XYZ file of C-alpha atoms in Angstrom:
534
model
C 11.959 81.104 -4.366
C 14.723 79.177 -6.132
C 15.641 75.708 -4.959
C 19.103 76.902 -3.954
C 17.552 79.503 -1.674
C 15.551 76.948 0.310
C 17.100 76.407 3.747
C 15.960 74.134 6.572
C 14.223 75.921 9.371
C 16.120 76.153 12.683
C 14.308 77.340 15.792
C 15.880 80.220 17.666
C 16.724 78.129 20.720
C 18.095 75.095 18.921
C 20.996 74.272 16.676
C 19.296 71.239 15.050
C 16.734 71.078 12.298
C 13.177 69.882 12.998
C 12.948 66.184 11.989
C 9.775 64.567 10.629
C 7.733 62.629 13.192
C 8.777 58.983 13.624
C 6.869 56.356 11.668
C 4.064 54.842 13.705
C 4.261 51.089 14.217
C 1.475 49.006 12.734
C -1.293 48.220 15.206
C -1.123 44.729 16.655
C -4.262 42.608 16.198
C -4.922 38.925 16.951
C -4.859 38.149 13.241
C -1.634 40.032 12.547
C -0.050 38.234 15.503
C -1.235 34.930 14.043
C 0.400 35.530 10.664
C 3.576 36.867 12.285
C 3.816 33.609 14.236
C 4.927 31.878 11.003
C 8.728 31.720 10.853
C 9.848 32.656 7.332
C 12.721 30.835 5.653
C 14.057 30.024 2.207
C 13.806 26.508 0.847
C 17.025 25.303 -0.711
C 18.181 24.292 -3.182
C 16.455 26.567 -5.677
C 14.841 25.072 -8.773
C 16.635 27.415 -11.242
C 13.448 27.957 -13.283
C 10.216 29.613 -12.043
C 7.986 27.724 -9.620
C 4.785 28.055 -11.628
C 2.322 26.132 -9.422
C 1.963 24.583 -5.952
C -0.522 22.127 -4.496
C -0.788 20.533 -1.040
C -2.163 17.018 -0.691
C -5.532 16.943 1.150
C -4.451 13.742 2.964
C -2.084 13.743 5.953
C 0.802 14.479 6.177
C -0.149 16.934 3.382
C 2.791 16.562 1.010
C 3.586 19.470 -1.319
C 3.895 19.248 -5.118
C 5.734 22.064 -6.921
C 5.919 22.477 -10.700
C 9.300 23.822 -11.819
C 11.027 23.296 -15.127
C 10.257 19.858 -16.619
C 9.705 18.265 -13.204
C 7.247 17.920 -10.357
C 9.081 18.251 -7.048
C 7.578 16.484 -4.024
C 8.218 17.691 -0.477
C 7.296 15.999 2.777
C 4.325 17.746 4.374
C 5.640 17.648 7.938
C 9.218 18.856 7.357
C 8.931 20.412 3.848
C 12.086 18.549 2.857
C 12.413 16.896 -0.594
C 11.242 13.306 -0.906
C 13.958 10.703 -1.620
C 12.535 9.997 -5.090
C 11.873 13.663 -5.938
C 11.735 15.146 -8.535
C 9.339 13.224 -10.789
C 11.011 14.283 -14.016
C 11.051 11.081 -16.092
C 7.427 11.549 -17.120
C 7.798 15.034 -18.622
C 9.422 15.873 -21.923
C 8.561 19.563 -21.612
C 7.694 22.129 -18.912
C 5.376 20.773 -16.191
C 2.260 22.676 -15.166
C -0.581 22.640 -12.636
C 0.023 19.700 -10.245
C -3.180 18.506 -8.572
C -3.647 15.855 -5.874
C -6.707 13.612 -5.810
C -9.031 13.995 -2.811
C -7.388 11.028 -1.024
C -3.828 12.051 -1.949
C -3.196 8.688 -3.684
C -2.802 10.142 -7.192
C -1.190 13.267 -8.646
C -2.051 14.751 -12.050
C -0.136 17.412 -13.985
C 0.020 18.821 -17.501
C 2.971 19.761 -19.665
C 3.739 22.144 -22.504
C 3.368 19.407 -25.122
C -0.334 19.066 -24.253
C -0.183 15.756 -22.346
C -1.895 15.228 -18.988
C 0.028 12.808 -16.755
C -1.499 10.813 -13.884
C 1.242 9.815 -11.434
C 1.706 7.825 -8.246
C 3.124 10.374 -5.740
C 4.386 7.645 -3.405
C 7.148 6.415 -5.714
C 9.135 7.292 -8.809
C 7.886 5.313 -11.772
C 6.352 5.964 -15.221
C 2.924 7.621 -15.323
C -0.075 5.421 -14.651
C -2.034 7.178 -17.406
C -1.246 9.650 -20.206
C -4.266 11.607 -21.448
C -3.928 12.978 -24.995
C -6.289 15.615 -26.370
C -4.599 19.036 -26.216
C -2.575 20.273 -29.163
C -0.855 22.969 -27.087
C 0.284 23.361 -23.479
C -2.081 21.884 -20.852
C -1.875 24.668 -18.251
C -4.893 23.607 -16.179
C -5.359 20.181 -14.529
C -7.654 19.602 -11.568
C -9.148 16.624 -9.739
C -12.648 17.036 -8.207
C -12.543 17.911 -4.504
C -15.352 15.529 -3.617
C -14.095 12.301 -1.957
C -16.885 10.424 -3.767
C -15.354 11.006 -7.211
C -11.912 9.442 -7.708
C -12.220 8.566 -11.400
C -12.378 11.916 -13.186
C -10.417 15.121 -13.754
C -10.690 18.134 -16.051
C -8.044 19.946 -18.058
C -7.700 23.101 -20.112
C -4.987 24.340 -22.407
C -3.606 27.091 -24.582
C -5.601 25.578 -27.469
C -8.819 26.824 -25.717
C -9.925 23.173 -25.376
C -11.676 22.036 -22.201
C -11.766 18.279 -21.440
C -13.444 16.192 -18.742
C -11.665 12.837 -18.441
C -12.489 9.319 -17.292
C -9.033 8.457 -15.932
C -9.155 4.601 -15.841
C -10.166 4.325 -19.511
C -8.122 7.379 -20.666
C -11.160 8.710 -22.538
C -12.551 12.209 -22.747
C -16.183 12.239 -21.568
C -16.648 15.924 -22.361
C -14.568 17.828 -24.914
C -15.424 21.470 -25.631
C -13.358 22.985 -28.425
C -13.520 26.740 -28.194
C -14.852 26.723 -24.625
C -13.039 30.065 -24.393
C -11.706 32.389 -27.078
C -8.171 32.481 -25.672
C -5.778 30.520 -23.461
C -7.359 28.619 -20.573
C -4.948 29.241 -17.704
C -7.057 28.918 -14.514
C -9.695 26.682 -13.031
C -11.115 25.264 -9.805
C -13.359 22.382 -8.746
C -16.444 23.035 -6.644
C -16.077 21.913 -3.008
C -19.746 20.868 -2.837
C -20.286 19.022 -6.129
C -17.981 16.740 -8.104
C -19.721 17.663 -11.390
C -19.253 21.448 -11.209
C -16.058 23.382 -11.955
C -15.003 26.841 -13.081
C -12.494 27.938 -15.716
C -10.805 31.272 -16.361
C -9.229 32.439 -19.594
C -7.158 35.192 -21.123
C -10.342 36.234 -22.956
C -11.265 37.913 -19.596
C -14.182 35.534 -18.924
C -14.893 33.062 -16.139
C -17.312 30.212 -16.884
C -19.077 27.699 -14.645
C -19.574 24.211 -16.121
C -21.750 21.271 -15.114
C -20.791 17.958 -16.721
C -24.328 16.665 -16.257
C -25.433 19.101 -18.958
C -24.959 17.997 -22.577
C -21.655 19.037 -24.235
C -23.404 21.113 -26.882
C -24.959 23.462 -24.313
C -23.558 26.704 -22.977
C -21.903 27.006 -19.544
C -24.139 27.242 -16.513
C -22.896 30.755 -15.851
C -20.405 33.202 -17.386
C -19.095 36.590 -16.282
C -16.367 39.011 -17.298
C -13.461 39.681 -14.940
C -12.200 42.605 -17.017
C -8.603 41.333 -17.325
C -6.876 38.100 -18.403
C -7.748 35.613 -15.668
C -4.695 34.118 -13.918
C -6.339 32.225 -11.044
C -9.780 30.977 -9.982
C -10.710 29.834 -6.474
C -13.965 28.439 -5.044
C -14.583 29.522 -1.463
C -15.565 26.824 1.086
C -19.331 27.259 0.788
C -19.238 26.673 -2.969
C -21.493 29.672 -3.523
C -18.717 32.253 -3.854
C -15.879 32.380 -6.373
C -12.700 34.464 -6.266
C -10.908 35.390 -9.500
C -7.552 37.074 -10.062
C -6.561 38.996 -13.164
C -4.560 42.151 -13.688
C -3.960 43.768 -10.322
C -7.491 42.977 -9.114
C -9.031 40.151 -7.072
C -12.807 39.902 -7.358
C -15.365 37.910 -5.387
C -18.486 36.705 -7.246
C -21.810 35.254 -6.145
C -22.095 32.080 -8.225
C -25.564 31.156 -6.985
C -26.786 34.657 -7.828
C -25.769 34.215 -11.470
C -22.309 35.782 -11.292
C -23.078 38.962 -9.345
C -19.958 40.908 -8.354
C -19.749 41.219 -4.566
C -16.391 42.910 -4.013
C -13.309 44.031 -5.896
C -9.964 44.106 -4.083
C -7.322 46.372 -5.652
C -4.404 46.265 -3.220
C -1.700 44.874 -5.531
C 0.301 47.098 -7.854
C 0.971 44.497 -10.524
C -0.563 41.334 -11.934
C -1.974 38.916 -9.354
C -0.671 35.482 -10.318
C -2.170 33.001 -7.860
C -4.829 32.524 -5.148
C -5.303 29.932 -2.418
C -7.339 29.428 0.736
C -5.733 29.892 4.166
C -6.986 29.386 7.698
C -6.802 31.870 10.533
C -7.082 30.264 13.976
C -8.225 32.553 16.782
C -7.530 32.184 20.501
C -10.852 30.448 21.147
C -9.836 27.566 18.880
C -12.133 28.498 15.982
C -10.969 28.792 12.373
C -11.881 31.268 9.651
C -11.001 31.082 5.970
C -8.900 33.739 4.252
C -7.918 34.358 0.618
C -4.150 34.435 0.088
C -3.043 36.252 -3.076
C 0.441 36.754 -4.556
C 1.599 39.100 -7.277
C 4.658 39.929 -9.334
C 4.931 43.054 -7.173
C 6.445 40.715 -4.524
C 3.601 40.959 -2.010
C 1.520 38.246 -0.379
C -1.825 39.608 0.824
C -4.242 38.028 3.290
C -7.836 39.010 2.512
C -10.817 38.624 4.846
C -13.668 38.222 2.351
C -16.301 38.427 5.098
C -15.182 41.895 6.213
C -13.851 42.892 2.727
C -10.453 44.024 3.958
C -6.801 43.051 3.818
C -5.727 41.872 7.269
C -2.026 41.199 6.643
C 0.672 41.499 3.964
C 4.227 40.207 3.477
C 6.969 41.455 1.150
C 9.423 39.182 -0.710
C 12.514 40.100 -2.768
C 11.235 38.477 -5.965
C 8.240 38.191 -8.245
C 5.713 35.719 -6.810
C 4.050 33.212 -9.155
C 2.364 30.660 -6.891
C 1.099 30.204 -3.340
C -0.101 27.266 -1.224
C -1.360 26.817 2.329
C -1.162 23.479 4.145
C -4.555 21.986 5.123
C -3.075 21.370 8.575
C -2.615 25.140 9.024
C 1.057 24.700 9.922
C 2.752 26.222 6.859
C 2.408 28.392 3.765
C 4.677 28.317 0.707
C 5.224 30.791 -2.147
C 7.056 30.131 -5.418
C 9.022 32.823 -7.230
C 10.115 33.627 -10.753
C 13.790 32.947 -9.944
C 13.124 29.396 -8.721
C 13.347 30.063 -4.978
C 10.591 28.905 -2.663
C 9.842 30.739 0.572
C 8.077 28.941 3.398
C 6.450 30.067 6.618
C 6.184 27.515 9.430
C 3.960 28.101 12.423
C 5.913 28.757 15.617
C 4.717 27.129 18.828
C 4.313 29.540 21.711
C 5.455 28.779 25.261
C 1.863 28.751 26.444
C 0.955 26.060 23.882
C 3.965 23.947 24.901
C 3.070 24.344 28.589
C -0.533 23.383 27.853
C 0.529 20.237 26.041
C 2.974 19.333 28.803
C 0.361 19.756 31.541
C -2.174 17.773 29.564
C 0.189 14.816 29.329
C 1.358 15.030 32.954
C 4.757 16.476 32.200
C 5.449 14.629 28.945
C 5.097 16.072 25.462
C 2.945 13.959 23.177
C 4.591 12.041 20.360
C 3.842 13.128 16.779
C 0.756 11.564 15.282
C 1.425 8.478 13.162
C 0.161 8.138 9.632
C -3.286 6.520 9.494
C -3.277 2.734 9.189
C -4.956 1.847 5.877
C -6.004 -1.595 4.585
C -3.717 -1.036 1.570
C -0.553 -0.958 3.695
C 1.586 -3.935 4.764
C 1.602 -2.656 8.351
C -2.209 -3.111 8.432
C -1.833 -6.905 8.146
C 0.964 -7.020 10.720
C -0.721 -4.949 13.402
C -1.464 -7.851 15.789
C -4.210 -8.344 18.357
C -3.012 -5.507 20.602
C -3.771 -2.833 17.973
C -6.487 -0.433 19.158
C -9.460 0.020 16.799
C -9.839 3.260 14.868
C -12.926 5.460 14.644
C -14.142 3.912 11.391
C -13.449 0.286 12.293
C -16.300 -2.181 12.750
C -15.719 -4.075 15.982
C -16.851 -7.712 16.121
C -17.429 -8.452 19.781
C -16.980 -11.937 21.158
C -20.067 -13.570 22.590
C -20.112 -13.439 26.348
C -19.033 -16.741 27.826
C -22.047 -18.525 29.272
C -21.567 -19.503 32.896
C -22.967 -23.009 33.332
C -24.623 -24.220 36.504
C -23.181 -27.229 38.279
C -25.891 -29.607 37.062
C -25.262 -28.475 33.439
C -21.551 -29.185 33.802
C -22.342 -32.632 35.186
C -24.719 -33.296 32.308
C -21.930 -32.405 29.851
C -19.760 -35.013 31.581
C -22.627 -37.601 31.435
C -22.771 -37.855 35.226
C -26.536 -38.129 35.181
C -27.368 -39.133 38.755
C -25.076 -36.471 40.223
C -26.639 -33.877 37.913
C -30.157 -34.754 39.159
C -29.069 -34.618 42.815
C -27.326 -31.254 42.265
C -30.494 -29.782 40.754
C -32.647 -31.174 43.612
C -30.357 -29.571 46.180
C -30.545 -26.154 44.512
C -34.360 -26.321 44.792
C -35.221 -24.425 41.607
C -38.261 -26.271 40.164
C -37.620 -25.014 36.594
C -34.056 -26.340 36.636
C -35.062 -29.640 38.233
C -37.802 -30.316 35.670
C -35.448 -29.278 32.831
C -32.810 -31.770 34.042
C -35.472 -34.486 34.338
C -36.707 -33.835 30.794
C -33.118 -33.976 29.482
C -32.639 -37.308 31.288
C -35.864 -38.606 29.733
C -34.491 -37.613 26.295
C -31.307 -39.528 27.086
C -33.397 -42.454 28.507
C -31.571 -42.230 31.831
C -34.162 -40.833 34.278
C -35.463 -44.146 35.605
C -31.913 -45.454 35.876
C -30.987 -42.419 38.000
C -34.045 -42.911 40.238
C -33.066 -46.531 40.733
C -29.525 -45.578 41.831
C -30.485 -42.862 44.334
C -29.560 -43.566 47.946
C -32.048 -43.040 50.797
C -31.181 -39.401 51.451
C -31.238 -38.530 47.734
C -34.538 -40.352 47.324
C -35.911 -38.267 50.207
C -34.930 -35.095 48.274
C -36.797 -36.372 45.221
C -39.948 -37.317 47.172
C -39.896 -33.949 48.957
C -39.738 -32.148 45.600
C -42.589 -34.260 44.211
C -44.709 -33.519 47.301
C -44.312 -29.737 46.753
C -44.684 -29.493 42.977
C -46.450 -32.578 41.644
C -49.802 -30.758 41.569
C -48.448 -27.538 40.045
C -50.402 -27.220 36.768
C -47.359 -26.614 34.522
C -45.527 -29.685 35.890
C -48.469 -31.917 36.950
C -48.739 -34.123 33.823
C -45.021 -34.993 33.916
C -44.500 -35.232 37.689
C -47.612 -37.294 38.525
C -46.426 -39.974 36.142
C -42.971 -39.845 37.752
C -44.506 -40.260 41.252
C -46.129 -43.495 40.162
C -42.877 -44.851 38.726
C -40.843 -43.896 41.823
C -43.279 -45.638 44.170
C -43.273 -48.782 42.060
C -39.479 -48.949 41.718
C -38.473 -48.069 45.292
C -41.209 -49.794 47.313
C -38.814 -51.864 49.431
C -36.615 -48.849 50.300
C -39.678 -46.808 51.268
C -40.972 -49.536 53.618
C -37.614 -49.793 55.423
C -37.265 -46.055 56.135
C -39.495 -44.001 58.437
C -38.449 -40.759 56.685
C -39.401 -42.073 53.258
C -42.742 -43.381 54.585
C -43.418 -39.880 55.923
C -42.825 -38.455 52.426
C -45.194 -41.002 50.937
C -47.953 -40.133 53.472
C -47.517 -36.498 52.485
C -47.858 -37.474 48.849
C -51.103 -39.420 49.580
C -52.476 -36.450 51.521
C -51.533 -34.102 48.665
C -53.199 -36.410 46.126
C -56.397 -36.622 48.227
C -56.546 -32.828 48.513
C -56.040 -32.434 44.769
C -58.844 -34.940 44.077
C -61.172 -33.004 46.397
C -60.301 -29.740 44.629
C -61.003 -31.290 41.233
C -64.403 -32.593 42.411
C -65.344 -29.172 43.736
C -64.366 -27.573 40.451
C -66.500 -30.123 38.557
C -69.498 -29.325 40.740
C -69.056 -25.615 40.122
C -68.748 -26.290 36.410
C -71.970 -28.337 36.513
C -73.840 -25.416 38.093
C -72.437 -22.755 35.748
C -72.806 -24.633 32.450
C -76.693 -24.470 32.314
C -76.575 -20.762 33.111
C -74.121 -20.171 30.292
C -76.334 -22.101 27.882
C -79.394 -20.027 28.875
C -77.429 -16.782 28.620
C -76.222 -17.719 25.135
C -79.759 -18.132 23.691
């Protein structure tokens, strides 16, 4: 039948043609809802030239560095608005490439098309802190180690197929491998579990794993063939898996298993240009990692590498060259070939707002302040009312010792009153301690001499009770003798004091009788002990 003879079919009882069934809407899943909760917008102004690379700072508030033209543009992590001193363009004489933040966010490194590697201070606009010279062609790969324990090194690769491992403070190359690959080195990643291990990808289709602890003359720890020019390399959080992008394919490799291919994802139609790690937060509050990939086909794909499936995709009206995901999980950013950056910011649901409001008793919490570091001026101006942080070492003040009344009187050198106060409290340990202190100050006999009749009665009563106690006997028996000698006249004129003295004589007679009995017992036991010892 000719094409002109083809006519639409009309049913007998209808005057309209049969239409194709309507397109079914995509099924809604928790993960798709999560990614749709990001509000997409266009960052302006555009950078005219392609945005070739993006990197978020690992330190709060997670500022964003974007390489475009001969500049590194810095954006505030919380609002994604340009910094006042952005862009950092004075350092670069040619196109800027591969910005990389140090693990603490205090330094930013980037390469340029002349082969220089620049180490910059991202907090202000000033000349580079260091310029590392080794590459003869464009330095397309620059990466700091991810380990917080290593803040002195970085590695770089270039179109001259040279791989360098740098000591930043001294500007020297610790490891320099000429011909590490047979073509341009355009991709690389640092291991999240070891500061000495990193991976590089090249246009020679190979991916190589390097360990700087191995001598420079040796081969890489591991090497495998991606099958296409490698555009991006990404270590997954465990450090045992590696994702590579090249051509229209993203592959996941088992690094520990010697480079065994685990999965190959072929969902893009054109060259995949960049990879990054994203976080999917479920309703229970847990987080799972996802691979985000962008391509010049204009698609951003979210890949669940545990289930080996694409869970979400987004379409953009331009070729995509770079992608980044904020460590806070609040935003993603993609860079395009026409210089426009698209951003997705997480929307806050009504339930989340209501939960925050109820938690704070009707008030929404204020945004979290930047951490107070010892390097900041505000640290030294914080005052005594500043609350300690989790990592602060708290020096506690010694608890104030509460002194007894007799100790306070001793500190004021009111010796007699101190002795009387201790006698009235009745604690034998305290009384003897005060007496010994008065002996050391040579004031005890003077205090005894100045006691009135009632106070002297307290002293004699104490001596009657405790003079024969073994732990105090040697000291108190001598004191009894001195008291009787010094206050004889007062004792004779007072019936109460004479009663105390009679008690003392009775106590002394009983103690003498006890000592005699003990001596008799000792005399009977000693011969038996001598016989038993033979």
